[in-house]
Amino acid sequence: MGLLEVAGPIMVGPSSSHTLGALKIARFAYKLMGIPEEVTFVLHGSFALTYKGHGTDRALLAGIVGLKPDDTRVKDAFAIAQSYGLKFNFEVSDLGEVHPNTVLVKAKRGNIYNEVRGSSVGGGAIKINQINGVDCDLTGEFPTLVILNRDLPGALRGILECITYNIANVYLRRVNALEGLALTIIELDSNIDDETLKKLRTNKYVLEIYNVKSEEGENLGIQ
Amino acid sequence: MVFSDLLTIWRNTGLEFSEIILAQEMMETGRDPVAVKRSLKYLMDVMLEEAQKNFGKPFKTLTGLTGNNAAKLCASKPRVLSEFNWVATVTALSMAESNAAMGRIVACPTAGSCGVMPAMLYALRNVKEADNEGLLKAFIVASGVGNVVAKKATLSGAAGGCQAEIGTATAMAAALMTYYFSHNPETVGHASALALKSLMGLVCDPVGGFVEVPCVKRNAIAVNVAIACAEMALAGIESVIPFDEVVEAMYHVGRSLPESLKETGLGGIAATRTAQKLVESIHKTLNSGSET
């Protein structure tokens, strides 16, 4: 926390936890896969109780169609989502032992399906704590690669060899033993270039790759 | 960094206080002071732009509990308030109501207290014809004051009660006005201490948990507290207790407040019979009404 976090950020109201944080969680899913065709938001705890009165529903829709936290159109997110033909649904459910302000975003486009679970932990800060069933602990402020890869010896090494950037965190878990699939989440200090992305895409262990970029000043609403 | 350390640097160097704050920020976060100054200017410009756009307008807020207060005060000729106080009060209501209506705001220092700083900025610019450079320096100093609270205590209503949000906003706004007129960091320290002391113990008790009642009107009251505290400090009135110690005291008060008085919507005015009836009716409307 510094001067800019105290004096900002620029956002749409009414609440940093309920609109800004919610928007950022959904926007993470948008940055992961673009605008989906169908999305379900599963709201937990305090989010489940108050999401309408706090505009959390609009903030989530705004995030999933890619609006930034300071976009004045956030309040019109229902109409914008409809204009994209997005099918959306809000569900209330108990997601278990998670932060009270937690939402699970289930997004589908064609045969791509992703789940992102995040918590709005106060002051607009978020924690992305699960992606496609794999636990992680991301602030969403750093570039992140989400890779579905073959669960084979040498797979992680093969993937990491493509990356010359400094790696902050790596999460890896087998997701399907029968099909031999693992999910690798890599948090980086800086965005990767196109050449690196291409190398990863064509890597023999990599089946799917999602590149969640970070944009300068994005989280402060500063240009 | 505590406020007294910043004052010591100022006494030893005599440098422009806003530059000392930016240099300190570089030491702590590694951020380029020129870039930070530019970003702070952008935040200030957005506040002024939104204040101008929203001044005295009616709003359709999420719950309908507020929305017409700015417009009412704007339509009413003040009996005793000075023009400066009146403009500041209308602006604070306008920005807090815009926040409740999902308008664009600067969370300076938080969304719930987003009306206080733009109210002071806008009144200084529009009533006192404040120059941009002077306003920016004062805004940087105000942000430095807020940063001291963030570092040594908390800005979160859920952690420290309303005193942490509105209290800090008020201390910042008092700092802004005081620095603009005096350029004296010691006077700023007194104004900020007076402001934070005035709102010490203020609980966070939003009806239904929504950032509307009493948040909107508290923003309006807070800027008047800030004006009075700044005016006192500018007259040479000193806070007996230094700002850093007031911040510590506020933190301890926040820690000792029960959870029911920290943004849970379970205590204070949120627990009144009328509040509970209103919340019941809001939930009915929200759950039966159309999504759009």
XYZ file of C-alpha atoms in Angstrom:
515
model
C 0.000 0.000 0.000
C 1.299 3.406 -0.956
C 0.147 6.947 -1.711
C -1.714 5.924 -4.862
C -3.629 3.151 -3.132
C -4.629 5.594 -0.382
C -5.631 8.370 -2.777
C -7.312 5.990 -5.241
C -8.293 3.876 -7.044
C -10.818 5.177 -9.514
C -13.775 2.810 -9.572
C -17.520 2.695 -9.770
C -19.385 2.562 -6.492
C -20.709 1.694 -4.099
C -18.192 -0.524 -2.359
C -14.620 -1.575 -3.001
C -15.302 -5.116 -1.790
C -18.645 -5.568 -3.498
C -18.126 -3.840 -6.833
C -14.404 -3.293 -7.448
C -13.270 -6.649 -6.061
C -16.103 -8.547 -7.739
C -15.392 -6.885 -11.076
C -11.708 -7.761 -10.859
C -12.454 -11.456 -10.191
C -14.760 -11.682 -13.214
C -12.313 -9.671 -15.297
C -9.620 -12.213 -14.473
C -11.850 -14.850 -16.070
C -12.354 -12.523 -19.057
C -8.615 -12.044 -19.437
C -8.194 -15.788 -19.222
C -10.564 -16.686 -22.048
C -12.265 -13.628 -23.510
C -16.015 -13.046 -23.406
C -17.761 -16.388 -22.892
C -21.054 -17.470 -24.477
C -22.405 -18.664 -21.159
C -21.480 -17.767 -17.629
C -22.732 -18.777 -14.205
C -21.714 -16.857 -11.120
C -21.995 -18.894 -7.943
C -22.170 -16.473 -5.027
C -21.141 -17.434 -1.532
C -21.548 -15.926 1.941
C -21.958 -12.179 2.140
C -21.897 -11.949 -1.673
C -24.864 -14.325 -1.764
C -26.836 -12.246 0.744
C -26.298 -8.750 -0.596
C -25.192 -8.993 -4.224
C -28.165 -7.109 -5.635
C -28.174 -4.157 -3.251
C -24.449 -3.704 -3.699
C -24.488 -3.970 -7.486
C -22.204 -7.007 -7.289
C -24.231 -8.667 -10.054
C -23.581 -5.774 -12.445
C -19.920 -5.606 -11.439
C -19.469 -9.314 -12.199
C -21.143 -8.989 -15.598
C -19.065 -5.894 -16.355
C -15.900 -7.795 -15.529
C -16.746 -10.829 -17.619
C -17.348 -8.672 -20.719
C -14.017 -6.945 -20.111
C -14.998 -3.563 -18.696
C -12.362 -1.969 -16.482
C -13.091 -1.047 -12.850
C -13.457 2.686 -13.614
C -15.719 2.292 -16.661
C -18.861 4.377 -16.252
C -20.839 1.719 -18.146
C -20.513 -0.793 -15.296
C -24.007 0.099 -14.095
C -25.391 -0.811 -17.543
C -23.666 -4.197 -17.514
C -26.889 -6.198 -17.903
C -27.683 -4.468 -21.199
C -24.070 -4.730 -22.374
C -23.934 -8.447 -21.559
C -27.171 -8.957 -23.496
C -25.770 -7.029 -26.468
C -22.933 -9.592 -26.615
C -25.515 -12.383 -26.541
C -24.020 -13.593 -23.270
C -26.183 -16.076 -21.399
C -25.740 -15.409 -17.712
C -26.993 -16.851 -14.516
C -26.549 -16.063 -10.823
C -26.689 -18.855 -8.275
C -26.404 -18.767 -4.537
C -24.553 -21.605 -2.892
C -22.314 -22.561 -0.001
C -18.811 -22.932 -1.424
C -17.421 -24.285 1.842
C -14.545 -22.938 3.902
C -13.822 -19.805 1.889
C -13.792 -16.034 2.497
C -17.330 -14.576 2.975
C -17.054 -12.547 -0.244
C -16.359 -15.360 -2.663
C -17.655 -16.051 -6.160
C -17.105 -18.975 -8.483
C -17.178 -17.986 -12.146
C -18.080 -20.818 -14.520
C -17.551 -19.732 -18.096
C -18.053 -21.566 -21.362
C -17.326 -20.736 -24.975
C -17.569 -23.446 -27.623
C -15.717 -26.402 -26.156
C -13.652 -24.212 -23.821
C -14.798 -24.311 -20.216
C -13.098 -22.658 -17.261
C -13.808 -22.127 -13.612
C -12.262 -19.291 -11.630
C -12.916 -18.892 -7.927
C -11.973 -15.642 -6.271
C -12.496 -13.755 -3.041
C -12.839 -10.025 -2.560
C -10.715 -9.578 0.535
C -11.217 -5.873 1.260
C -10.333 -2.479 -0.179
C -10.833 -3.823 -3.703
C -8.040 -6.373 -3.332
C -8.758 -9.885 -4.588
C -7.413 -13.386 -4.238
C -7.916 -15.816 -7.068
C -7.826 -18.985 -5.021
C -8.847 -21.703 -7.445
C -8.635 -22.168 -11.195
C -10.256 -25.232 -12.749
C -10.220 -27.007 -9.417
C -6.564 -26.309 -8.665
C -5.858 -24.242 -5.562
C -3.713 -21.167 -6.004
C -3.157 -17.798 -4.374
C -3.025 -15.000 -6.942
C -3.640 -11.279 -6.433
C -4.532 -10.821 -10.088
C -1.982 -8.016 -10.310
C 0.696 -10.088 -11.986
C 0.671 -11.850 -15.341
C -0.414 -15.440 -15.029
C -0.218 -18.439 -17.338
C -2.752 -21.221 -16.931
C -1.640 -24.331 -18.736
C -3.376 -27.660 -19.205
C -0.550 -30.083 -19.849
C 0.262 -33.765 -20.184
C 0.928 -35.425 -16.870
C 4.259 -36.923 -17.895
C 7.794 -36.957 -16.461
C 9.669 -33.859 -17.585
C 6.499 -31.919 -18.423
C 7.067 -29.131 -15.910
C 10.710 -28.816 -16.892
C 9.729 -28.734 -20.566
C 7.286 -25.907 -19.901
C 9.559 -23.882 -17.640
C 12.410 -24.143 -20.169
C 10.352 -22.032 -22.567
C 10.076 -19.222 -20.019
C 13.021 -16.880 -19.537
C 11.037 -14.443 -17.382
C 11.254 -14.396 -13.608
C 8.685 -16.752 -12.125
C 7.067 -15.693 -8.849
C 4.928 -18.761 -8.132
C 4.113 -22.115 -9.674
C 1.116 -24.294 -8.846
C 0.865 -27.745 -10.374
C -1.654 -30.487 -9.834
C -2.776 -33.612 -11.610
C -6.372 -33.011 -12.643
C -7.176 -36.249 -14.440
C -5.110 -39.363 -13.832
C -7.072 -41.420 -16.352
C -6.456 -39.048 -19.240
C -3.033 -38.030 -17.898
C -3.794 -34.338 -17.493
C -2.280 -31.766 -15.139
C -2.912 -28.078 -14.622
C 0.000 -25.702 -14.174
C -0.496 -22.126 -12.997
C 2.516 -19.843 -13.336
C 2.588 -16.348 -11.854
C 5.203 -14.111 -13.449
C 6.783 -10.744 -12.704
C 6.180 -9.429 -16.219
C 4.101 -10.153 -19.308
C 5.586 -12.688 -21.724
C 6.291 -11.783 -25.347
C 4.608 -13.382 -28.373
C 7.629 -15.548 -29.172
C 7.522 -17.169 -25.719
C 3.790 -17.693 -26.009
C 4.286 -19.368 -29.396
C 6.978 -21.649 -27.963
C 4.625 -22.654 -25.177
C 1.689 -23.228 -27.513
C 3.744 -25.595 -29.651
C 5.377 -27.316 -26.682
C 4.710 -31.067 -26.813
C 3.468 -31.173 -23.221
C 1.073 -28.225 -23.547
C -2.540 -28.937 -24.477
C -4.202 -25.613 -23.662
C -2.656 -22.336 -22.572
C -4.295 -19.174 -21.267
C -2.250 -16.005 -20.959
C -3.687 -13.608 -18.368
C -1.834 -10.369 -18.988
C -1.504 -7.536 -16.549
C -1.932 -3.978 -17.734
C -0.091 -1.035 -16.305
C -2.114 1.000 -13.833
C -5.113 -1.245 -14.374
C -5.727 -1.847 -10.714
C -5.536 1.823 -9.815
C -7.677 3.057 -12.663
C -4.789 5.306 -13.634
C -3.737 5.860 -17.213
C 6.857 6.467 8.208
C 5.075 8.472 10.857
C 4.049 12.103 10.438
C 6.620 13.408 12.921
C 9.419 11.869 10.803
C 8.162 13.792 7.781
C 8.094 16.970 9.885
C 11.681 16.339 11.011
C 12.843 16.013 7.401
C 11.026 19.217 6.577
C 12.557 21.100 9.524
C 16.028 19.871 8.597
C 15.808 20.522 4.878
C 13.158 23.184 4.374
C 12.131 21.390 1.173
C 8.630 21.673 -0.269
C 6.577 19.272 1.901
C 4.780 17.596 -1.007
C 8.185 16.767 -2.537
C 9.303 15.228 0.771
C 6.214 13.007 0.729
C 6.903 11.926 -2.863
C 10.563 11.229 -2.035
C 9.477 9.154 0.956
C 7.114 7.208 -1.275
C 10.055 6.428 -3.568
C 12.050 5.134 -0.584
C 9.187 2.884 0.506
C 7.785 1.601 -2.782
C 10.476 2.326 -5.355
C 8.006 4.341 -7.401
C 9.211 7.216 -9.551
C 8.144 10.489 -7.860
C 7.371 12.128 -11.203
C 5.063 9.253 -12.156
C 3.409 9.253 -8.730
C 2.813 12.997 -8.957
C 1.301 12.566 -12.412
C -0.968 9.760 -11.190
C -2.058 11.799 -8.168
C -2.855 14.707 -10.470
C -4.971 12.369 -12.560
C -6.854 11.179 -9.462
C -7.447 14.806 -8.434
C -8.614 15.758 -11.915
C -11.095 12.869 -11.975
C -12.473 13.981 -8.588
C -12.928 17.549 -9.819
C -14.446 16.399 -13.104
C -16.948 14.104 -11.376
C -17.776 16.785 -8.794
C -18.538 19.254 -11.574
C -20.632 16.707 -13.476
C -22.626 15.525 -10.459
C -23.049 18.752 -8.479
C -26.558 18.916 -7.017
C -27.986 16.212 -9.298
C -30.589 13.640 -8.255
C -29.497 9.993 -8.386
C -31.249 6.672 -8.614
C -29.339 4.655 -6.058
C -29.306 0.873 -5.744
C -31.721 0.724 -2.804
C -33.447 4.095 -3.128
C -32.681 4.953 0.503
C -30.762 8.018 -0.682
C -30.456 9.859 -3.968
C -32.202 13.209 -3.574
C -30.174 14.811 -0.817
C -27.685 16.668 -3.000
C -30.478 17.982 -5.193
C -32.453 19.177 -2.160
C -29.573 21.056 -0.604
C -28.620 22.470 -3.983
C -32.146 23.859 -4.431
C -32.187 25.389 -0.978
C -30.683 28.799 -0.227
C -28.360 28.424 2.769
C -29.475 30.329 5.909
C -26.190 30.376 7.765
C -23.681 28.200 5.929
C -21.027 30.141 4.030
C -20.886 29.687 0.273
C -17.722 27.619 0.741
C -19.371 25.241 3.227
C -22.514 25.035 1.119
C -20.636 24.147 -2.081
C -18.554 21.593 -0.180
C -21.633 20.052 1.439
C -23.550 19.778 -1.838
C -20.473 18.232 -3.495
C -19.992 15.694 -0.705
C -23.644 14.620 -0.947
C -23.451 14.498 -4.755
C -20.367 12.295 -4.835
C -21.576 9.984 -2.067
C -24.923 9.589 -3.852
C -23.225 9.051 -7.186
C -21.237 6.286 -5.474
C -24.462 4.695 -4.248
C -25.791 4.893 -7.814
C -22.745 3.080 -9.248
C -21.218 6.265 -10.589
C -17.510 6.732 -11.145
C -15.706 7.793 -7.981
C -12.219 7.994 -6.584
C -11.949 5.849 -3.460
C -9.992 8.552 -1.647
C -9.392 7.022 0.804
C -12.356 4.582 0.469
C -15.560 4.272 -1.563
C -17.746 4.904 1.481
C -15.920 8.153 2.258
C -15.473 9.224 -1.359
C -17.373 12.514 -1.003
C -15.168 14.376 1.461
C -11.994 15.016 -0.531
C -13.669 16.069 -3.801
C -15.922 18.368 -1.736
C -12.897 20.184 -0.333
C -11.103 20.259 -3.704
C -14.144 21.515 -5.561
C -14.985 24.207 -3.030
C -11.386 25.439 -3.019
C -11.281 25.591 -6.790
C -14.739 27.020 -7.404
C -15.245 29.315 -4.428
C -11.648 30.273 -3.622
C -10.412 30.032 -7.221
C -7.541 27.831 -6.102
C -4.738 27.412 -8.633
C -4.057 23.893 -9.922
C -0.437 23.686 -8.818
C -1.256 24.808 -5.265
C -4.180 22.418 -5.165
C -2.027 19.515 -6.358
C 0.646 20.172 -3.713
C -2.038 20.291 -1.033
C -3.582 17.095 -2.428
C -0.215 15.313 -2.245
C 0.152 16.438 1.387
C -3.384 15.204 2.125
C -2.538 11.840 0.533
C 0.571 11.700 2.725
C -1.609 12.235 5.791
C -3.915 9.410 4.642
C -0.888 7.214 4.046
C 0.258 7.693 7.647
C -3.125 6.393 8.820
C -3.006 3.480 6.363
C 0.469 2.482 7.549
C -0.067 2.894 11.299
C -3.758 2.055 11.618
C -6.370 1.098 9.019
C -8.646 2.703 6.422
C -11.182 -0.088 6.556
C -14.603 0.318 8.147
C -14.755 -3.437 8.663
C -11.501 -3.315 10.631
C -11.692 0.048 12.382
C -15.219 1.435 12.091
C -16.323 4.595 10.294
C -13.664 6.630 12.119
C -11.112 4.810 9.943
C -12.897 5.744 6.718
C -14.693 9.056 7.231
C -12.295 9.994 10.020
C -9.309 9.591 7.739
C -11.049 11.351 4.861
C -11.750 14.262 7.198
C -8.157 14.408 8.403
C -7.024 14.390 4.768
C -9.475 17.131 3.743
C -8.421 19.270 6.725
C -4.786 18.740 5.684
C -5.621 19.753 2.132
C -7.268 23.028 3.072
C -4.639 23.836 5.698
C -1.700 23.214 3.404
C -3.294 25.144 0.579
C -3.597 28.277 2.719
C -0.555 27.963 4.996
C 2.092 25.821 3.263
C 2.975 24.884 6.814
C 3.267 21.144 7.563
C 3.103 21.710 11.324
C -0.246 23.459 10.937
C -1.337 20.554 8.747
C -0.478 18.127 11.548
C -2.638 20.075 13.983
C -5.581 20.297 11.564
C -5.440 16.563 10.810
C -5.182 15.671 14.488
C -8.134 17.916 15.353
C -10.204 16.310 12.590
C -9.419 12.718 13.496
C -10.049 13.430 17.176
C -13.428 14.938 16.327
C -14.590 11.715 14.716
C -12.846 9.315 17.109
C -15.058 6.356 17.908
C -17.425 6.787 14.982
C -18.960 3.386 14.275
C -19.628 1.767 10.902
C -23.336 0.938 10.969
C -24.742 0.968 7.436
C -28.420 0.071 7.183
C -28.612 -3.346 5.526
C -24.879 -3.156 4.897
C -25.518 -0.792 1.966
C -23.257 2.230 1.509
C -26.145 4.721 1.773
C -27.539 5.310 5.267
C -25.853 6.931 7.160
C -22.797 7.018 4.855
C -24.021 9.638 2.367
C -24.873 12.286 4.952
C -21.796 11.517 7.021
C -19.684 12.562 4.055
C -21.477 15.903 4.049
C -21.006 16.460 7.779
C -17.390 15.336 7.603
C -16.313 17.998 5.146
C -17.736 20.665 7.464
C -15.757 19.180 10.355
C -12.677 19.327 8.123
C -13.320 22.979 7.264
C -13.765 23.912 10.946
C -10.633 22.011 12.002
C -8.546 23.574 9.219
C -9.858 27.021 10.108
C -8.931 26.464 13.780
C -5.435 25.249 12.892
C -4.932 28.162 10.495
C -5.813 30.485 13.366
C -2.970 28.951 15.357
C -4.985 26.555 17.487
C -2.878 23.493 18.190
C -3.847 19.912 18.871
C -2.573 19.021 22.314
C -2.060 15.449 21.144
C 0.203 15.034 18.085
C -1.268 13.491 14.927
C 0.718 10.228 15.144
C -0.609 9.528 18.624
C -4.163 10.342 17.560
C -3.757 7.796 14.754
C -2.576 5.167 17.245
C -5.493 5.975 19.529
C -7.934 5.660 16.627
C -6.465 2.262 15.804
C -6.897 1.030 19.377
C -10.451 2.347 19.526
C -11.169 0.524 16.261
C -9.755 -2.712 17.640
C -11.924 -2.453 20.749
C -15.161 -1.783 18.840
C -17.414 -4.855 18.761
C -17.931 -6.551 15.394
C -21.552 -5.387 15.346
C -20.245 -1.828 14.879
C -17.808 -2.619 12.076
C -19.643 -2.795 8.740
C -21.710 -5.829 9.616
C -25.034 -3.989 9.471
C -25.909 -5.500 12.846
C -25.400 -2.607 15.268
C -25.802 1.138 15.644
C -28.501 2.705 13.502
C -28.538 -0.455 11.321
C -30.066 -2.288 14.275
C -32.958 0.152 14.764
C -36.558 -1.000 14.166
C -36.988 1.370 11.242
C -33.749 0.206 9.634
C -34.777 -3.413 9.922
C -38.174 -2.741 8.394
C -36.549 -0.852 5.521
C -34.071 -3.639 4.874
C -36.866 -6.202 4.787
C -38.736 -4.162 2.225
C -35.581 -3.536 0.136
C -34.831 -7.237 -0.014
C -38.395 -7.938 -1.134
C -38.148 -5.349 -3.910
C -34.711 -6.481 -5.051
C -35.709 -10.110 -5.139
C -38.929 -9.526 -7.037
C -37.801 -6.678 -9.310
C -36.293 -7.039 -12.757
C -32.519 -7.446 -12.960
C -31.932 -4.484 -15.180
